[in-house]
CSV table of C-alpha atoms and ligand atoms in Angstrom, one decimal:
chain,number,residue,atom,x,y,z
A,1,MET,CA,-60.4,79.8,-91.6
A,2,ARG,CA,-63.1,79.6,-89.0
A,3,PHE,CA,-63.4,76.0,-87.8
A,4,SER,CA,-66.9,74.8,-88.6
A,5,THR,CA,-68.9,72.6,-86.2
A,6,THR,CA,-69.4,70.1,-89.0
A,7,LEU,CA,-65.7,69.7,-89.5
A,8,LEU,CA,-65.3,69.4,-85.7
A,9,LEU,CA,-67.8,66.7,-85.5
A,10,VAL,CA,-66.2,64.8,-88.4
A,11,CYS,CA,-62.9,64.9,-86.4
A,12,LEU,CA,-64.6,63.7,-83.3
A,13,LEU,CA,-66.2,60.8,-85.2
A,14,THR,CA,-63.0,59.8,-86.9
A,15,GLY,CA,-60.9,60.3,-83.7
A,16,SER,CA,-58.5,62.5,-85.6
A,17,GLN,CA,-58.0,65.1,-82.9
A,18,ALA,CA,-54.3,64.5,-82.8
A,19,ASN,CA,-54.0,65.8,-86.3
A,20,ALA,CA,-51.8,68.9,-86.0
A,21,GLN,CA,-53.4,70.7,-88.9
A,22,PHE,CA,-56.4,71.6,-86.7
A,23,SER,CA,-54.1,73.1,-84.2
A,24,GLN,CA,-55.3,76.2,-82.3
A,25,ALA,CA,-58.6,76.7,-84.2
A,26,TYR,CA,-59.5,73.1,-83.4
A,27,ARG,CA,-58.5,73.4,-79.8
A,28,ASP,CA,-60.5,76.6,-79.4
A,29,SER,CA,-63.6,75.0,-80.8
A,30,ILE,CA,-63.2,72.0,-78.5
A,31,ARG,CA,-62.8,74.3,-75.5
A,32,ALA,CA,-65.9,76.3,-76.4
A,33,LEU,CA,-68.0,73.3,-77.0
A,34,SER,CA,-66.8,71.6,-73.8
A,35,GLU,CA,-67.6,74.8,-71.9
A,36,ALA,CA,-71.1,74.8,-73.3
A,37,ASP,CA,-71.7,71.2,-72.3
A,38,TYR,CA,-70.2,71.9,-68.9
A,39,LYS,CA,-72.6,74.8,-68.5
A,40,GLN,CA,-75.6,72.8,-69.3
A,41,MET,CA,-74.5,70.1,-66.8
A,42,LEU,CA,-74.3,72.9,-64.1
A,43,ASP,CA,-77.8,73.9,-65.1
A,44,GLN,CA,-79.0,70.3,-64.8
A,45,LEU,CA,-77.4,70.2,-61.3
A,46,GLY,CA,-78.9,73.5,-60.3
A,47,ILE,CA,-75.5,75.0,-59.7
A,48,ASP,CA,-74.8,78.6,-60.6
A,49,PRO,CA,-71.3,78.9,-62.2
A,50,SER,CA,-70.4,81.5,-59.5
A,51,GLU,CA,-70.7,78.7,-56.9
A,52,MET,CA,-67.8,76.8,-58.4
A,53,ARG,CA,-64.4,76.9,-56.8
A,54,HIS,CA,-61.3,77.1,-59.0
A,55,GLY,CA,-58.5,74.5,-58.6
A,56,PRO,CA,-54.9,75.4,-58.0
A,57,SER,CA,-52.4,75.8,-60.8
A,58,GLY,CA,-50.1,73.0,-62.0
A,59,ASN,CA,-47.4,75.5,-62.7
A,60,PRO,CA,-45.2,75.7,-59.6
A,61,SER,CA,-44.2,79.3,-60.2
A,62,ASP,CA,-47.8,80.6,-60.3
A,63,PRO,CA,-49.1,82.5,-57.3
A,64,ASN,CA,-52.0,80.0,-56.9
A,65,ALA,CA,-49.7,77.0,-57.4
A,66,ALA,CA,-50.9,73.6,-56.1
A,67,ASN,CA,-49.6,72.7,-52.6
A,68,THR,CA,-46.4,70.7,-52.6
A,69,ASP,CA,-45.7,70.9,-48.9
A,70,GLU,CA,-46.3,67.6,-47.2
A,71,SER,CA,-47.0,69.3,-43.8
A,72,LYS,CA,-50.1,71.0,-45.4
A,73,ALA,CA,-51.3,67.9,-47.2
A,74,LYS,CA,-53.4,66.2,-44.6
A,75,THR,CA,-56.2,68.6,-44.1
A,76,TYR,CA,-58.8,65.9,-43.8
A,77,GLU,CA,-59.8,64.2,-40.5
A,78,MET,CA,-60.6,60.7,-41.7
A,79,LEU,CA,-61.2,58.6,-44.7
A,80,PRO,CA,-64.5,56.8,-45.3
A,81,ASP,CA,-64.0,53.2,-44.0
A,82,ALA,CA,-64.2,50.5,-46.7
A,83,LEU,CA,-65.2,48.0,-44.0
A,84,VAL,CA,-68.1,50.0,-42.4
A,85,PHE,CA,-71.5,49.7,-44.1
A,86,ASN,CA,-73.4,52.9,-45.0
A,87,ASN,CA,-75.6,52.2,-41.9
A,88,GLY,CA,-72.6,52.3,-39.6
A,89,ASP,CA,-72.3,48.5,-39.0
A,90,THR,CA,-68.9,46.8,-39.3
A,91,VAL,CA,-68.2,44.4,-42.1
A,92,ARG,CA,-67.2,41.2,-40.3
A,93,SER,CA,-66.4,38.6,-43.0
A,94,ALA,CA,-65.1,38.2,-46.5
A,95,THR,CA,-68.6,37.1,-47.5
A,96,GLU,CA,-70.1,40.3,-46.1
A,97,TRP,CA,-67.6,42.3,-48.1
A,98,LEU,CA,-68.1,40.3,-51.4
A,99,THR,CA,-71.9,40.1,-51.2
A,100,LEU,CA,-73.0,43.3,-49.5
A,101,ARG,CA,-70.4,46.0,-48.8
A,102,ARG,CA,-68.7,45.9,-52.1
A,103,ALA,CA,-71.9,46.6,-53.9
A,104,GLU,CA,-72.6,49.6,-51.7
A,105,ILE,CA,-69.2,51.1,-52.7
A,106,VAL,CA,-69.8,50.4,-56.4
A,107,GLU,CA,-73.1,52.2,-56.1
A,108,LEU,CA,-71.4,55.3,-54.7
A,109,PHE,CA,-68.7,55.3,-57.3
A,110,ASP,CA,-71.4,54.8,-60.0
A,111,ARG,CA,-73.6,57.6,-58.7
A,112,GLU,CA,-71.2,60.2,-57.6
A,113,ILE,CA,-67.8,59.7,-59.3
A,114,TYR,CA,-67.5,57.7,-62.5
A,115,GLY,CA,-71.2,57.4,-63.6
A,116,ARG,CA,-73.4,54.6,-64.5
A,117,VAL,CA,-73.3,52.6,-67.7
A,118,PRO,CA,-76.7,52.8,-69.3
A,119,ASP,CA,-78.7,49.5,-69.8
A,120,ASN,CA,-79.0,50.0,-73.5
A,121,VAL,CA,-75.4,50.2,-74.6
A,122,PRO,CA,-75.3,48.4,-78.0
A,123,ASP,CA,-73.3,45.3,-78.7
A,124,VAL,CA,-69.9,45.1,-80.3
A,125,THR,CA,-68.9,42.9,-83.2
A,126,TRP,CA,-65.2,42.3,-83.6
A,127,GLU,CA,-63.6,42.1,-87.0
A,128,ILE,CA,-60.0,41.1,-87.7
A,129,LEU,CA,-58.7,43.6,-90.2
A,130,SER,CA,-55.3,42.1,-90.7
A,131,VAL,CA,-52.9,39.4,-89.3
A,132,LEU,CA,-49.2,40.0,-89.6
A,133,ASP,CA,-46.6,37.3,-89.1
A,134,THR,CA,-43.5,39.4,-88.3
A,135,VAL,CA,-40.8,40.2,-85.8
A,136,ASP,CA,-40.4,42.8,-83.1
A,137,GLY,CA,-36.7,43.1,-82.6
A,138,PRO,CA,-35.6,39.5,-82.1
A,139,TYR,CA,-39.1,38.3,-81.2
A,140,PRO,CA,-41.4,36.5,-83.7
A,141,VAL,CA,-44.9,37.9,-83.2
A,142,ILE,CA,-48.4,37.6,-84.7
A,143,ILE,CA,-49.9,41.0,-84.8
A,144,LYS,CA,-53.7,41.2,-85.3
A,145,HIS,CA,-55.4,44.5,-86.0
A,146,LEU,CA,-59.0,44.5,-85.0
A,147,VAL,CA,-61.9,46.8,-85.1
A,148,GLY,CA,-64.9,46.6,-82.8
A,149,HIS,CA,-68.0,47.8,-84.6
A,150,VAL,CA,-70.6,49.0,-82.2
A,151,ASP,CA,-74.2,48.3,-83.5
A,152,ASN,CA,-75.5,51.7,-84.4
A,153,SER,CA,-78.8,50.5,-86.0
A,154,GLY,CA,-80.6,52.4,-83.2
A,155,PHE,CA,-78.9,55.7,-84.2
A,156,PRO,CA,-77.0,55.5,-87.5
A,157,GLU,CA,-75.8,59.2,-87.2
A,158,ILE,CA,-73.1,58.0,-84.8
A,159,SER,CA,-70.6,55.2,-85.6
A,160,VAL,CA,-68.2,53.8,-83.1
A,161,ASP,CA,-65.3,51.6,-84.2
A,162,ILE,CA,-63.0,50.5,-81.5
A,163,ASP,CA,-59.4,50.2,-82.4
A,164,LEU,CA,-57.4,47.2,-80.9
A,165,VAL,CA,-54.1,45.7,-81.8
A,166,ILE,CA,-52.9,42.4,-80.2
A,167,GLY,CA,-49.4,40.9,-80.5
A,168,THR,CA,-48.7,37.3,-79.3
A,169,PRO,CA,-45.5,35.3,-79.6
A,170,ALA,CA,-45.5,33.6,-83.0
A,171,HIS,CA,-44.5,30.1,-82.1
A,172,SER,CA,-46.3,29.7,-78.9
A,173,LYS,CA,-48.0,26.3,-78.6
A,174,LYS,CA,-50.5,27.5,-76.0
A,175,ALA,CA,-52.6,30.5,-75.2
A,176,VAL,CA,-50.6,33.2,-73.4
A,177,PRO,CA,-51.3,35.9,-70.8
A,178,VAL,CA,-52.0,39.3,-72.4
A,179,ILE,CA,-51.4,42.8,-70.9
A,180,THR,CA,-53.6,45.4,-72.5
A,181,GLU,CA,-52.4,49.0,-72.6
A,182,PHE,CA,-54.8,51.9,-73.0
A,183,GLY,CA,-52.7,53.7,-75.5
A,184,PHE,CA,-52.1,54.9,-79.0
A,185,ASN,CA,-52.1,53.2,-82.4
A,186,TRP,CA,-49.3,55.2,-83.8
A,187,THR,CA,-48.1,55.5,-87.3
A,188,ALA,CA,-44.5,54.2,-88.0
A,189,ALA,CA,-43.3,57.8,-88.0
A,190,GLN,CA,-44.9,58.7,-84.7
A,191,LEU,CA,-43.5,55.5,-83.2
A,192,ALA,CA,-40.0,56.3,-84.5
A,193,ARG,CA,-40.2,59.8,-82.9
A,194,PHE,CA,-41.4,58.4,-79.6
A,195,ARG,CA,-38.7,55.7,-79.6
A,196,SER,CA,-36.0,58.2,-80.3
A,197,ARG,CA,-36.8,60.0,-77.0
A,198,GLN,CA,-36.8,56.7,-75.0
A,199,PRO,CA,-33.9,55.1,-73.3
A,200,GLU,CA,-32.1,52.2,-75.0
A,201,GLY,CA,-33.4,48.7,-74.2
A,202,PRO,CA,-36.4,46.5,-75.0
A,203,THR,CA,-39.8,48.2,-75.3
A,204,TRP,CA,-42.6,47.0,-73.0
A,205,LYS,CA,-44.0,44.9,-75.9
A,206,GLN,CA,-40.6,43.2,-76.4
A,207,GLN,CA,-40.3,42.6,-72.7
A,208,LEU,CA,-43.7,40.8,-72.7
A,209,LEU,CA,-42.8,38.8,-75.8
A,210,ALA,CA,-39.5,37.8,-74.2
A,211,ARG,CA,-41.5,36.4,-71.3
A,212,GLY,CA,-43.6,34.4,-73.8
A,213,TRP,CA,-46.6,36.7,-73.1
A,214,GLY,CA,-48.6,38.9,-75.4
A,215,TYR,CA,-49.6,42.6,-75.5
A,216,ALA,CA,-52.5,44.6,-76.7
A,217,VAL,CA,-53.1,48.3,-77.3
A,218,LEU,CA,-56.7,49.5,-77.0
A,219,VAL,CA,-57.2,53.1,-78.3
A,220,PRO,CA,-59.5,55.0,-75.8
A,221,VAL,CA,-60.4,57.8,-78.1
A,222,SER,CA,-61.8,55.4,-80.6
A,223,ILE,CA,-64.4,54.6,-77.9
A,224,GLN,CA,-65.0,58.1,-76.6
A,225,ALA,CA,-63.4,61.5,-77.3
A,226,ASP,CA,-61.3,62.9,-74.5
A,227,ASN,CA,-63.3,66.1,-74.0
A,228,GLY,CA,-66.7,67.4,-73.1
A,229,ALA,CA,-67.2,68.6,-76.7
A,230,GLY,CA,-67.6,65.0,-77.9
A,231,ILE,CA,-69.8,63.8,-75.1
A,232,ALA,CA,-72.9,63.5,-77.3
A,233,GLN,CA,-70.8,61.5,-79.7
A,234,GLY,CA,-68.8,58.3,-79.2
A,235,ILE,CA,-70.2,55.4,-77.2
A,236,ILE,CA,-71.8,57.8,-74.7
A,237,GLY,CA,-73.5,59.7,-77.4
A,238,LEU,CA,-74.6,56.6,-79.3
A,239,ALA,CA,-76.2,55.1,-76.2
A,240,ASN,CA,-77.9,58.5,-75.7
A,241,LYS,CA,-79.0,58.8,-79.3
A,242,GLY,CA,-77.0,62.0,-79.9
A,243,GLU,CA,-78.1,63.7,-76.7
A,244,THR,CA,-75.8,64.8,-73.8
A,245,ARG,CA,-75.7,63.1,-70.4
A,246,THR,CA,-77.8,63.4,-67.3
A,247,PRO,CA,-75.8,63.9,-64.1
A,248,GLY,CA,-75.6,60.2,-63.1
A,249,GLU,CA,-74.6,58.8,-66.4
A,250,TRP,CA,-71.1,57.5,-67.2
A,251,GLY,CA,-68.1,59.7,-67.8
A,252,VAL,CA,-65.3,59.1,-70.2
A,253,LEU,CA,-63.2,57.0,-67.9
A,254,ARG,CA,-66.0,54.6,-67.3
A,255,ALA,CA,-66.7,54.5,-71.1
A,256,TRP,CA,-63.0,53.7,-71.8
A,257,ALA,CA,-63.2,50.9,-69.1
A,258,TRP,CA,-66.3,49.6,-70.8
A,259,GLY,CA,-64.3,49.3,-74.0
A,260,ALA,CA,-61.7,47.3,-72.2
A,261,SER,CA,-64.4,44.8,-71.2
A,262,ARG,CA,-65.5,44.5,-74.8
A,263,ALA,CA,-61.9,43.7,-75.7
A,264,ILE,CA,-62.0,40.9,-73.2
A,265,ASP,CA,-65.2,39.6,-74.9
A,266,TYR,CA,-63.0,39.2,-78.0
A,267,TYR,CA,-60.0,37.7,-76.1
A,268,GLU,CA,-62.3,35.0,-74.8
A,269,THR,CA,-62.8,33.9,-78.4
A,270,ASP,CA,-59.1,34.1,-79.5
A,271,PRO,CA,-57.2,30.8,-79.1
A,272,ASP,CA,-53.9,32.6,-78.8
A,273,VAL,CA,-55.0,34.5,-75.7
A,274,ASP,CA,-55.5,32.9,-72.2
A,275,ALA,CA,-58.4,34.9,-70.9
A,276,SER,CA,-57.8,33.7,-67.4
A,277,ARG,CA,-54.5,35.7,-67.4
A,278,LEU,CA,-55.3,39.2,-68.5
A,279,GLY,CA,-53.8,42.5,-67.3
A,280,ILE,CA,-54.6,46.1,-67.9
A,281,GLU,CA,-52.1,49.0,-67.9
A,282,GLY,CA,-52.2,52.7,-68.6
A,283,LEU,CA,-50.5,56.0,-67.7
A,284,SER,CA,-51.9,59.3,-66.4
A,285,ARG,CA,-55.5,59.7,-67.6
A,286,TYR,CA,-55.1,56.2,-69.0
A,287,GLY,CA,-53.9,55.1,-65.6
A,288,LYS,CA,-57.1,56.4,-64.2
A,289,ALA,CA,-59.0,54.4,-66.8
A,290,ALA,CA,-56.9,51.3,-66.0
A,291,ILE,CA,-57.8,51.4,-62.3
A,292,VAL,CA,-61.5,52.0,-63.1
A,293,ALA,CA,-61.4,49.1,-65.6
A,294,MET,CA,-59.8,46.8,-63.0
A,295,ALA,CA,-62.3,47.8,-60.3
A,296,TYR,CA,-65.3,47.1,-62.5
A,297,GLU,CA,-64.1,44.2,-64.6
A,298,PRO,CA,-63.5,41.0,-62.7
A,299,ARG,CA,-62.0,39.3,-65.8
A,300,PHE,CA,-58.8,41.4,-65.4
A,301,ALA,CA,-56.5,39.3,-63.2
A,302,ILE,CA,-53.9,42.1,-62.6
A,303,ALA,CA,-53.4,45.8,-63.1
A,304,PHE,CA,-50.4,48.1,-63.7
A,305,ILE,CA,-51.5,51.6,-62.8
A,306,GLY,CA,-49.1,54.3,-64.1
A,307,THR,CA,-49.2,57.7,-62.4
A,308,SER,CA,-53.0,57.8,-62.3
A,309,GLY,CA,-53.0,60.8,-59.9
A,310,ALA,CA,-56.3,62.5,-58.9
A,311,GLY,CA,-59.2,60.5,-60.2
A,312,GLY,CA,-57.0,57.4,-60.0
A,313,THR,CA,-55.4,55.9,-56.9
A,314,LYS,CA,-54.5,59.3,-55.3
A,315,LEU,CA,-56.6,60.1,-52.2
A,316,LEU,CA,-58.9,62.9,-53.3
A,317,ARG,CA,-59.0,64.3,-49.8
A,318,ARG,CA,-55.2,65.1,-49.7
A,319,ASN,CA,-54.3,68.7,-50.3
A,320,LEU,CA,-51.3,68.1,-52.5
A,321,GLY,CA,-51.0,68.5,-56.2
A,322,GLU,CA,-54.1,68.2,-58.4
A,323,GLN,CA,-57.4,68.8,-56.5
A,324,VAL,CA,-61.1,67.9,-57.0
A,325,GLU,CA,-61.6,71.5,-58.2
A,326,ASN,CA,-59.3,70.8,-61.2
A,327,LEU,CA,-61.0,67.5,-62.0
A,328,ALA,CA,-64.4,69.1,-61.8
A,329,SER,CA,-63.5,72.0,-64.2
A,330,SER,CA,-64.6,72.2,-67.8
A,331,GLY,CA,-61.3,70.7,-69.0
A,332,GLU,CA,-61.7,67.4,-67.1
A,333,TYR,CA,-65.3,67.0,-65.8
A,334,HIS,CA,-66.0,64.8,-68.8
A,335,TRP,CA,-63.9,62.0,-67.2
A,336,PHE,CA,-66.6,61.7,-64.5
A,337,ALA,CA,-70.3,61.6,-63.9
A,338,GLY,CA,-71.9,65.1,-63.9
A,339,ASN,CA,-72.7,64.6,-60.2
A,340,PHE,CA,-69.0,64.8,-59.4
A,341,ILE,CA,-69.0,68.5,-60.2
A,342,LYS,CA,-71.0,69.2,-57.0
A,343,TYR,CA,-67.9,68.5,-54.9
A,344,ALA,CA,-66.2,71.6,-56.3
A,345,GLY,CA,-69.2,73.8,-55.7
A,346,PRO,CA,-71.9,73.3,-53.2
A,347,LEU,CA,-70.0,70.4,-51.6
A,348,THR,CA,-66.3,69.8,-50.8
A,349,LYS,CA,-64.0,66.8,-51.1
A,350,ASN,CA,-64.7,66.0,-47.5
A,351,ASP,CA,-68.3,65.3,-48.5
A,352,LEU,CA,-67.2,62.6,-51.0
A,353,PRO,CA,-68.9,59.4,-49.8
A,354,VAL,CA,-65.9,57.4,-51.1
A,355,ASP,CA,-62.2,58.0,-51.7
A,356,ALA,CA,-59.6,56.4,-53.9
A,357,HIS,CA,-58.6,53.7,-51.5
A,358,GLN,CA,-62.0,52.2,-51.9
A,359,LEU,CA,-61.5,52.1,-55.7
A,360,VAL,CA,-58.4,50.0,-55.1
A,361,ALA,CA,-60.4,47.9,-52.6
A,362,LEU,CA,-62.9,47.1,-55.3
A,363,CYS,CA,-60.0,45.3,-57.1
A,364,ALA,CA,-59.4,42.9,-54.1
A,365,PRO,CA,-58.3,40.2,-54.0
A,366,ARG,CA,-56.6,40.7,-57.4
A,367,PRO,CA,-53.1,42.2,-57.5
A,368,VAL,CA,-52.7,45.9,-58.3
A,369,PHE,CA,-49.2,47.4,-59.0
A,370,ILE,CA,-49.2,51.2,-58.5
A,371,SER,CA,-46.4,53.0,-60.3
A,372,SER,CA,-45.1,56.6,-60.2
A,373,GLY,CA,-42.2,58.7,-61.3
A,374,ALA,CA,-39.9,60.9,-59.2
A,375,PRO,CA,-41.2,64.2,-58.0
A,376,ASP,CA,-38.2,66.2,-59.2
A,377,VAL,CA,-38.7,64.9,-62.7
A,378,GLU,CA,-42.4,64.1,-63.0
A,379,GLY,CA,-43.5,67.0,-60.7
A,380,GLN,CA,-45.7,67.0,-57.7
A,381,TRP,CA,-49.1,67.5,-59.5
A,382,VAL,CA,-49.6,63.7,-59.6
A,383,ASP,CA,-49.0,63.3,-55.8
A,384,ALA,CA,-46.9,60.1,-55.6
A,385,LYS,CA,-47.5,59.7,-51.9
A,386,GLY,CA,-51.3,60.2,-52.4
A,387,MET,CA,-51.2,57.3,-54.9
A,388,PHE,CA,-49.3,55.2,-52.4
A,389,LEU,CA,-51.8,56.0,-49.7
A,390,GLY,CA,-54.7,55.0,-51.9
A,391,GLY,CA,-53.1,51.6,-52.2
A,392,MET,CA,-52.1,51.4,-48.5
A,393,HIS,CA,-55.6,52.2,-47.2
A,394,ALA,CA,-57.1,49.5,-49.4
A,395,GLY,CA,-55.1,47.0,-47.3
A,396,SER,CA,-57.8,46.2,-44.8
A,397,VAL,CA,-60.0,44.8,-47.5
A,398,TYR,CA,-57.3,42.6,-49.0
A,399,LYS,CA,-56.4,41.3,-45.5
A,400,LEU,CA,-60.1,40.5,-44.8
A,401,LEU,CA,-60.0,38.4,-48.1
A,402,GLY,CA,-56.9,36.6,-46.8
A,403,LYS,CA,-54.4,38.5,-49.0
A,404,ASN,CA,-51.4,40.7,-48.2
A,405,ASP,CA,-51.5,44.5,-48.1
A,406,ILE,CA,-48.9,46.9,-49.5
A,407,GLY,CA,-46.5,45.9,-46.7
A,408,ALA,CA,-45.6,49.3,-45.4
A,409,ASN,CA,-47.1,52.1,-43.4
A,410,GLN,CA,-44.7,54.8,-44.5
A,411,PHE,CA,-44.1,56.2,-48.0
A,412,PRO,CA,-41.0,54.2,-49.2
A,413,ALA,CA,-37.8,55.6,-50.6
A,414,GLN,CA,-37.6,56.1,-54.3
A,415,GLU,CA,-36.7,52.9,-56.3
A,416,THR,CA,-37.9,50.7,-53.4
A,417,ALA,CA,-40.2,48.0,-54.9
A,418,LEU,CA,-42.9,47.0,-52.5
A,419,THR,CA,-44.0,43.9,-54.3
A,420,ASP,CA,-44.5,41.2,-51.6
A,421,GLY,CA,-48.3,41.8,-51.3
A,422,GLU,CA,-51.3,41.9,-53.5
A,423,ILE,CA,-51.0,45.7,-53.6
A,424,ALA,CA,-47.6,46.8,-54.9
A,425,PHE,CA,-46.0,50.2,-55.2
A,426,ARG,CA,-42.8,51.5,-56.9
A,427,GLN,CA,-41.7,55.0,-57.5
A,428,HIS,CA,-39.0,55.0,-60.2
A,429,GLU,CA,-36.4,57.7,-60.7
A,430,GLY,CA,-37.7,58.9,-64.1
A,431,GLY,CA,-40.5,61.1,-65.3
A,432,HIS,CA,-44.1,60.7,-66.5
A,433,THR,CA,-43.9,57.1,-67.8
A,434,THR,CA,-44.4,53.5,-66.7
A,435,GLY,CA,-41.2,52.6,-68.6
A,436,PRO,CA,-38.7,51.9,-65.8
A,437,ASN,CA,-41.3,49.9,-63.8
A,438,TRP,CA,-42.2,47.4,-66.6
A,439,PRO,CA,-39.5,44.9,-65.5
A,440,TYR,CA,-40.7,45.1,-61.9
A,441,PHE,CA,-44.3,44.7,-63.0
A,442,ILE,CA,-43.6,41.7,-65.2
A,443,ARG,CA,-41.6,40.0,-62.4
A,444,TYR,CA,-44.5,40.7,-60.1
A,445,ALA,CA,-47.2,39.4,-62.5
A,446,SER,CA,-45.2,36.3,-63.2
A,447,ARG,CA,-45.7,35.3,-59.6
A,448,TYR,CA,-49.4,35.0,-60.4
A,449,PHE,CA,-49.3,34.0,-64.1
A,450,GLU,CA,-46.6,31.3,-63.9
A,451,LYS,CA,-47.6,29.5,-60.8
B,1,LIG,C1,-53.3,66.6,-66.5
B,1,LIG,C2,-54.4,66.2,-65.5
B,1,LIG,C3,-54.2,64.9,-64.9
B,1,LIG,C4,-53.9,63.9,-66.0
B,1,LIG,C5,-52.9,64.3,-66.9
B,1,LIG,C6,-52.7,63.4,-68.1
B,1,LIG,O1,-52.1,66.8,-65.8
B,1,LIG,O2,-54.5,67.3,-64.6
B,1,LIG,O3,-55.2,64.5,-64.1
B,1,LIG,O4,-53.7,62.6,-65.4
B,1,LIG,O5,-53.2,65.6,-67.4
B,1,LIG,O6,-53.4,62.5,-68.3
B,1,LIG,O7,-51.9,63.7,-68.9
């Protein structure tokens, strides 16, 4: 059966990409539609496709495999300085950072990297679909399932319904801290399959409940599809009335982060949630979304950034693992503003006006825990040291604000928790997961949440 565009759009609208029945035909259609949108973005940017450089391969045995040799990683001369204004003047005080320089950096990330949220994004109305008084292992929990209806009266052809689940301890007398994960709202069968592959021990949700805290799962693909094919759908398409983006408009990471802010709007109305003690967590592309959400949303008090790699806390200038050319390809460009594509064509990564350390700096003075897995299990694509360096080089801003930096100037040995400062780092011995770092993150967060 040839996959029809109509069916594809239905899938994008209902967020049912994960459905295996669409398999290869579905994926081929997504790829073709993504490439078409990518091509029109190149046209808008005035870039000929032949000008675009290809990224290295993530398969270590390919002839064009990404670099994994640390001695070849530092091909850049210097990083843009968070504490030097665009005009070359030095930032001299916390006030200058907070009132002037920070805004300059936000503007550069908006314009060149993650894209700008349009002014006309419609409002969200939260509806509680169900409230379940139940247990999770030994922990009594109230689980609320919510949907955030986005007002689509301006363009009824597109509906966006944001999927959110919140679990809080059942017998708590007071509002509790809540850590929101960018994740999946799995069926019981999917959850059972996932759990059967996980090590024994309490889940992250159970660990939070054990502490007397709550958890939430926000489903990114209910906000915006994770591909270029869906860019004229979802919240981006709704704000654009079914049209595709111009080069400065928001990419998918920024859209997901916007959704996290809308979840906070709800938390502020829920008596079970203490909205002054909120955290955000995610892994991989959702780790990128988590650091973007933390940088842009001051109501998040803490972040747990799982293997965010390139486009997250990894320094983009480092030649190790995934490169700007990979991010700016037709498979990943949708995460970013169209403008970002330029840096893999007419411009290079050294032309980027900002790098990942400045994204971490935007979170200051709030605590950020950067997590990675072990290179021999997780692979080198994610560049654990590059993620550490993104945190380390944000230190000057934290110190200016009277806080502590990452507390090291060398990449630490595996399993060493650097958790004394407001920027924390730990590389666990496992693979592509935040799992083993949850106990460390919770201990770290309790320093702030249980003062
Ligand atoms: C790919 C991609 C990464 C991303 C990862 C994921 O490996 O290159 O940038 O983080 O997928 O999210 O699974």
